[in-house]
Every structure is written in structure tokens, then in C-alpha cells.
Short mmCIF file of C-alpha atoms and ligand atoms in Angstrom, two decimals:
data_model
loop_
_atom_site.label_atom_id
_atom_site.label_comp_id
_atom_site.label_asym_id
_atom_site.label_seq_id
_atom_site.Cartn_x
_atom_site.Cartn_y
_atom_site.Cartn_z
CA MET T 254 -26.28 -54.97 -136.72
CA ALA T 255 -25.51 -53.01 -139.94
CA HIS T 256 -22.32 -52.47 -142.01
CA LEU T 257 -21.24 -49.10 -143.15
CA LEU T 258 -19.13 -48.05 -146.19
CA HIS T 259 -17.52 -44.79 -145.52
CA LEU T 260 -15.95 -42.87 -148.49
CA ASP T 261 -14.34 -39.60 -148.84
CA SER T 262 -13.64 -38.08 -152.25
CA SER T 263 -12.14 -34.59 -151.42
CA PRO T 264 -8.35 -34.63 -152.02
CA ARG T 265 -7.82 -32.22 -149.21
CA ASP T 266 -7.24 -33.45 -145.65
CA ALA T 267 -7.44 -31.30 -142.68
CA ARG T 268 -9.13 -28.38 -144.43
CA SER T 269 -11.84 -30.48 -146.17
CA ARG T 270 -15.30 -29.77 -144.97
CA SER T 271 -16.97 -32.62 -146.42
CA ARG T 272 -14.26 -35.21 -144.82
CA GLN T 273 -14.68 -33.41 -141.48
CA LEU T 274 -18.44 -33.86 -141.55
CA THR T 275 -18.43 -37.59 -142.88
CA ARG T 276 -16.10 -38.33 -139.95
CA GLU T 277 -18.58 -36.59 -137.26
CA PHE T 278 -21.53 -38.52 -139.21
CA VAL T 279 -19.71 -42.00 -138.64
CA GLU T 280 -18.74 -41.13 -135.18
CA ALA T 281 -22.23 -40.05 -134.31
CA TRP T 282 -23.55 -43.21 -136.00
CA LYS T 283 -21.21 -45.48 -133.94
CA GLN T 284 -22.24 -43.67 -130.67
CA ALA T 285 -25.88 -44.56 -131.39
CA HIS T 286 -25.22 -47.96 -132.96
CA PRO T 287 -22.08 -49.37 -131.37
CA ALA T 288 -22.36 -52.84 -132.70
CA ASP T 289 -22.17 -51.46 -136.34
CA THR T 290 -18.97 -52.01 -138.30
CA VAL T 291 -17.45 -49.68 -140.85
CA THR T 292 -15.20 -50.03 -143.93
CA TYR T 293 -13.23 -47.00 -144.82
CA ARG T 294 -12.03 -46.06 -148.39
CA ASP T 295 -10.20 -42.82 -149.24
CA ILE T 296 -10.89 -42.27 -152.87
CA GLY T 297 -9.80 -38.51 -152.76
CA ARG T 298 -6.44 -38.99 -151.35
CA ASP T 299 -5.86 -42.52 -152.82
CA PRO T 300 -7.30 -42.15 -156.10
CA LEU T 301 -8.60 -45.09 -158.20
CA PRO T 302 -7.56 -45.76 -161.71
CA HIS T 303 -9.65 -44.60 -164.56
CA VAL T 304 -11.44 -47.24 -166.75
CA SER T 305 -9.06 -48.55 -169.49
CA LYS T 306 -9.41 -50.56 -172.67
CA ALA T 307 -8.50 -53.83 -170.84
CA TRP T 308 -11.11 -53.02 -168.14
CA ILE T 309 -14.08 -52.51 -170.77
CA ALA T 310 -12.89 -55.67 -172.33
CA ALA T 311 -13.06 -57.63 -168.89
CA ALA T 312 -16.40 -56.10 -167.96
CA TYR T 313 -17.98 -57.50 -171.17
CA THR T 314 -16.26 -60.83 -171.08
CA PRO T 315 -17.73 -63.82 -169.08
CA PRO T 316 -15.49 -64.36 -165.94
CA GLU T 317 -14.55 -67.85 -167.16
CA GLN T 318 -13.07 -66.63 -170.54
CA ARG T 319 -11.05 -63.75 -168.89
CA SER T 320 -7.29 -63.88 -169.70
CA PRO T 321 -4.85 -62.98 -166.79
CA GLU T 322 -4.58 -59.47 -168.36
CA LEU T 323 -8.28 -58.98 -168.25
CA TRP T 324 -8.53 -60.26 -164.58
CA ASN T 325 -5.80 -57.90 -163.64
CA ALA T 326 -7.54 -54.92 -165.09
CA ILE T 327 -10.89 -55.68 -163.38
CA HIS T 328 -9.85 -57.16 -160.02
CA LEU T 329 -9.98 -53.84 -158.22
CA SER T 330 -13.39 -52.97 -159.57
CA ASP T 331 -14.62 -56.45 -158.21
CA ARG T 332 -13.22 -55.59 -154.82
CA LEU T 333 -15.02 -51.98 -154.77
CA VAL T 334 -18.32 -53.86 -155.93
CA ASP T 335 -17.96 -56.37 -153.17
CA GLU T 336 -17.40 -53.62 -150.66
CA LEU T 337 -20.50 -51.77 -151.83
CA LEU T 338 -22.63 -54.77 -152.08
CA SER T 339 -21.65 -55.97 -148.52
CA ALA T 340 -22.67 -52.59 -146.92
CA ASP T 341 -26.25 -51.62 -145.52
CA ILE T 342 -25.40 -47.93 -145.31
CA CYS T 343 -23.02 -45.78 -147.15
CA VAL T 344 -21.80 -42.41 -146.13
CA ILE T 345 -19.85 -40.40 -148.82
CA GLY T 346 -18.27 -37.11 -148.77
CA VAL T 347 -18.25 -35.41 -152.21
CA PRO T 348 -17.18 -31.93 -152.89
CA MET T 349 -18.54 -29.76 -155.74
CA TYR T 350 -16.05 -29.39 -158.62
CA ASN T 351 -17.04 -27.23 -161.48
CA PHE T 352 -20.67 -27.79 -160.73
CA SER T 353 -20.07 -31.57 -160.63
CA VAL T 354 -18.16 -34.16 -158.62
CA PRO T 355 -14.33 -34.56 -158.60
CA SER T 356 -12.79 -36.73 -161.13
CA GLY T 357 -11.79 -39.19 -158.19
CA MET T 358 -15.64 -39.53 -157.37
CA LYS T 359 -16.25 -40.02 -161.10
CA ALA T 360 -13.61 -42.77 -161.16
CA TYR T 361 -15.19 -44.56 -158.34
CA ILE T 362 -18.60 -44.51 -160.14
CA ASP T 363 -17.09 -45.80 -163.35
CA GLN T 364 -15.54 -48.59 -161.32
CA ILE T 365 -18.81 -49.64 -159.66
CA VAL T 366 -21.41 -49.25 -162.21
CA ARG T 367 -20.74 -52.66 -163.81
CA ILE T 368 -22.99 -54.72 -166.08
CA GLY T 369 -23.92 -58.05 -164.48
CA ARG T 370 -22.72 -56.82 -161.03
CA THR T 371 -24.52 -53.80 -160.07
CA PHE T 372 -27.02 -53.48 -162.91
CA GLU T 373 -28.27 -56.00 -165.54
CA PHE T 374 -29.41 -55.55 -169.10
CA VAL T 375 -32.44 -57.57 -169.98
CA PRO T 376 -32.96 -57.04 -173.89
CA GLU T 377 -36.23 -58.88 -173.71
CA GLU T 378 -37.73 -56.43 -171.45
CA ALA T 379 -37.58 -53.61 -174.21
CA GLU T 380 -39.80 -51.15 -172.10
CA ASN T 381 -37.13 -51.02 -169.35
CA PRO T 382 -34.23 -53.33 -170.05
CA TYR T 383 -32.15 -51.94 -167.29
CA LYS T 384 -32.40 -53.66 -163.91
CA PRO T 385 -30.82 -52.36 -160.60
CA LEU T 386 -28.84 -54.98 -158.58
CA VAL T 387 -27.90 -52.93 -155.46
CA LEU T 388 -31.02 -53.02 -153.45
CA GLY T 389 -31.99 -52.39 -149.95
CA LYS T 390 -29.29 -49.86 -149.12
CA LYS T 391 -29.43 -46.53 -147.34
CA MET T 392 -27.07 -43.75 -148.52
CA PHE T 393 -25.93 -40.47 -146.94
CA ILE T 394 -24.21 -37.94 -149.03
CA ILE T 395 -22.35 -35.07 -147.47
CA THR T 396 -21.79 -32.43 -150.31
CA SER T 397 -19.49 -29.32 -149.90
CA ARG T 398 -19.54 -26.23 -152.20
CA GLY T 399 -17.91 -22.99 -152.18
CA ILE T 400 -21.12 -20.87 -152.45
CA SER T 401 -24.71 -21.42 -152.17
CA GLY T 402 -27.79 -21.00 -154.58
CA TYR T 403 -27.92 -24.58 -156.05
CA GLY T 404 -31.20 -25.56 -154.61
CA PRO T 405 -34.58 -25.93 -156.49
CA GLY T 406 -35.66 -22.42 -157.68
CA GLU T 407 -32.40 -20.87 -156.71
CA LYS T 408 -30.05 -18.76 -158.75
CA TYR T 409 -27.52 -21.57 -159.77
CA GLU T 410 -29.94 -24.54 -159.91
CA MET T 411 -29.20 -24.92 -163.43
CA LEU T 412 -25.68 -25.48 -162.91
CA ASN T 413 -26.07 -28.11 -160.15
CA TYR T 414 -24.71 -31.44 -161.65
CA GLN T 415 -23.67 -32.73 -158.49
CA ASP T 416 -26.60 -34.06 -156.40
CA PRO T 417 -29.08 -34.63 -159.20
CA TYR T 418 -26.15 -36.55 -160.90
CA LEU T 419 -25.37 -38.66 -157.83
CA ARG T 420 -29.13 -39.41 -157.27
CA GLY T 421 -29.38 -40.44 -160.91
CA VAL T 422 -26.40 -42.63 -161.01
CA PHE T 423 -26.78 -44.28 -157.66
CA GLY T 424 -30.51 -44.58 -158.45
CA PHE T 425 -29.76 -46.49 -161.61
CA ILE T 426 -27.83 -49.28 -159.82
CA GLY T 427 -30.82 -49.44 -157.22
CA ILE T 428 -29.73 -47.06 -154.39
CA THR T 429 -32.81 -44.87 -153.97
CA ASP T 430 -33.00 -44.21 -150.36
CA ILE T 431 -30.41 -41.20 -150.33
CA THR T 432 -30.38 -38.28 -147.81
CA PHE T 433 -28.05 -35.10 -148.93
CA ILE T 434 -26.56 -32.93 -146.37
CA ALA T 435 -24.69 -29.82 -147.80
CA VAL T 436 -22.10 -27.85 -146.44
CA GLU T 437 -21.85 -24.54 -148.41
CA ASN T 438 -20.35 -21.16 -148.49
CA GLU T 439 -16.73 -22.04 -147.90
CA GLU T 440 -16.13 -18.81 -150.13
CA SER T 441 -18.85 -16.64 -148.81
CA GLY T 442 -17.41 -15.35 -145.60
CA GLU T 443 -16.81 -16.96 -142.04
CA ARG T 444 -20.30 -16.44 -140.83
CA SER T 445 -22.28 -18.09 -143.61
CA LEU T 446 -20.06 -21.02 -143.50
CA ALA T 447 -20.36 -21.35 -139.91
CA GLU T 448 -24.10 -21.36 -140.25
CA SER T 449 -24.16 -23.88 -142.81
CA ILE T 450 -21.75 -26.30 -140.79
CA ALA T 451 -23.94 -25.83 -137.85
CA ASN T 452 -27.13 -26.73 -139.97
CA ALA T 453 -25.34 -29.81 -141.31
CA ARG T 454 -24.38 -30.80 -137.82
CA THR T 455 -27.84 -30.54 -136.63
CA GLN T 456 -29.15 -32.82 -139.55
CA ILE T 457 -26.23 -35.33 -138.84
CA ALA T 458 -27.22 -35.53 -135.10
CA GLN T 459 -30.67 -36.26 -135.96
CA LEU T 460 -29.97 -38.77 -138.88
CA ALA T 461 -27.44 -40.61 -137.08
CA ALA T 462 -29.52 -41.01 -134.01
CA ARG T 463 -32.38 -42.68 -135.77
C1 FMN N 237 -11.20 -27.51 -158.54
C2 FMN N 237 -12.34 -26.75 -157.79
C3 FMN N 237 -13.50 -26.57 -158.32
C4 FMN N 237 -14.56 -25.95 -157.59
N1 FMN N 237 -15.64 -25.82 -158.25
C5 FMN N 237 -16.73 -25.32 -157.60
C6 FMN N 237 -18.01 -24.87 -158.06
O1 FMN N 237 -18.19 -25.33 -159.13
N2 FMN N 237 -18.98 -24.48 -157.27
C7 FMN N 237 -18.83 -24.35 -155.90
O2 FMN N 237 -19.76 -23.77 -155.23
N3 FMN N 237 -17.50 -24.44 -155.20
C8 FMN N 237 -16.61 -25.00 -156.08
N4 FMN N 237 -15.45 -25.21 -155.49
C9 FMN N 237 -15.33 -25.08 -154.05
C10 FMN N 237 -15.46 -26.29 -153.16
O3 FMN N 237 -16.50 -27.18 -153.72
C11 FMN N 237 -15.37 -26.08 -151.75
O4 FMN N 237 -13.90 -25.72 -151.44
C12 FMN N 237 -15.65 -27.31 -150.94
O5 FMN N 237 -15.49 -27.15 -149.61
C13 FMN N 237 -14.59 -28.47 -151.29
O6 FMN N 237 -14.89 -29.73 -150.44
P1 FMN N 237 -13.87 -30.06 -149.32
O7 FMN N 237 -13.90 -28.98 -148.27
O8 FMN N 237 -14.42 -31.20 -148.78
O9 FMN N 237 -12.50 -30.35 -150.01
C14 FMN N 237 -14.32 -25.62 -156.19
C15 FMN N 237 -13.08 -26.06 -155.62
C16 FMN N 237 -12.06 -26.43 -156.43
C17 FMN N 237 -10.60 -26.89 -155.65
#
């Protein structure tokens, strides 16, 4: 039995392509693995706070020395990290906004990339002092974009700060088993959008059934 963490980061609701497809992914997964459990968090429609001065102070203060103000600043981050650590599989919907991720997704990343919790800094190991702490997870990221052409060798590859960034930052904390599913062409006409959604659905059916 596995535990899934399902996150959506689009601020849209019914019109969101990524949201629709993460839902379909989790439904297909549940059909194939009925005993698995799911935690859902909507970081798109229920946005997380940005990192603050007190948050930074709390993250770098040993727990036993934190004041009530520092605990208050960091407790949500602790909950988000606990949620991530208790998941075996993460399913995340991420739109492309201005060639990168929406600010709500960035706020989530800033909350969960935490020294001492999701990575360690070991100064004695000068060659590679950063040690990931989030190990053994599988991640499925469903990206959505208005147009296409962001893949390797394609016209807009150089503008793609979305999936390379997500692969980099989640890899930094130890999540290296990441599969991307892209829904593209919302702004390129009904036909190319429909084709892209159909391809994403085929991928989802295969991945969820595994
Ligand atoms: C603020 C904003 C910025 C966007 N920037 C891009 C972009 O840089 N490249 C792109 O291909 N599409 C861009 N889009 C289009 C979205 O990626 C597209 O509508 C996607 O389907 C949104 O995800 P959702 O359907 O899950 O809400 C942008 C949309 C918005 C609202």
C-alpha cells in the first residue's frame, strides 16, 4: 500500500488543464491500486505564504531555541515537509507561467526546501556538502502550457524554465524519479489542444496502471 500526495498549483478551477489531468491521474491510480491513500493540497486556489524574515530565522535556529514567534513562522512549513516525507508518490499539476512555474508553486518549493529537513549541509564534505534527505519517492508532474515547442532541440527550448527547474530543485532534495506529462497548445487551436490532451491521457493510463 502506498500513500499519494496530490498537489494542484493552477489558480484556475474548472478551466484548468493541469488540474483536470492530475484528477484523472489520481482516479486512474486509485482504480489500479484501490488500497492506496491520498492527501490533497490545493496550492493554486489556497496559496501558501512567502518566506518571511521570521521564517528564515526559524529555519536556521535549532528547534529547542525557537521563540513562539519563530515557531509560528515555521509551523506550516513543518506540516508541508511532513506531508511530503510521508508520501511515497507525488502527483503535481504545474502550469507554465512566463516560461517558469506560477508563484504559488514557487512559494510551495520555498516552504519545503529546508535545511535539516529536506536537505543537509555537511561542510566537512567540501566536494559535495549538500545531502538530499527526501529519498525513495516517485513523482509525476503534469505541466500545462499555452503553446508547444519547449522540448529538446525545439524553438523555445531556451525559454523553458519550467520542467528543467522542477527536475533540478526536486532532485536537489532527493526526488530524482520524476516523470513529466505535458498538456500543451491551449492557445494554438482546438485541434492541437485535443491531440495534446489525448496524448497525455494515454500516458496517464499507462503510468497509473503500472
Ligand atoms: C500569467 C500567465 C502566464 C503564462 N505564460 C505562459 C508561457 O510563458 N508560455 C506558455 O506556453 N503558456 C503560458 N501561459 C498559458 C498557460 O500555461 C496555459 O493556459 C495553461 O493551460 C495554464 O494551466 P492550467 O490550464 O492548469 O490553468 C500563461 C498563462 C498565464 C495566465
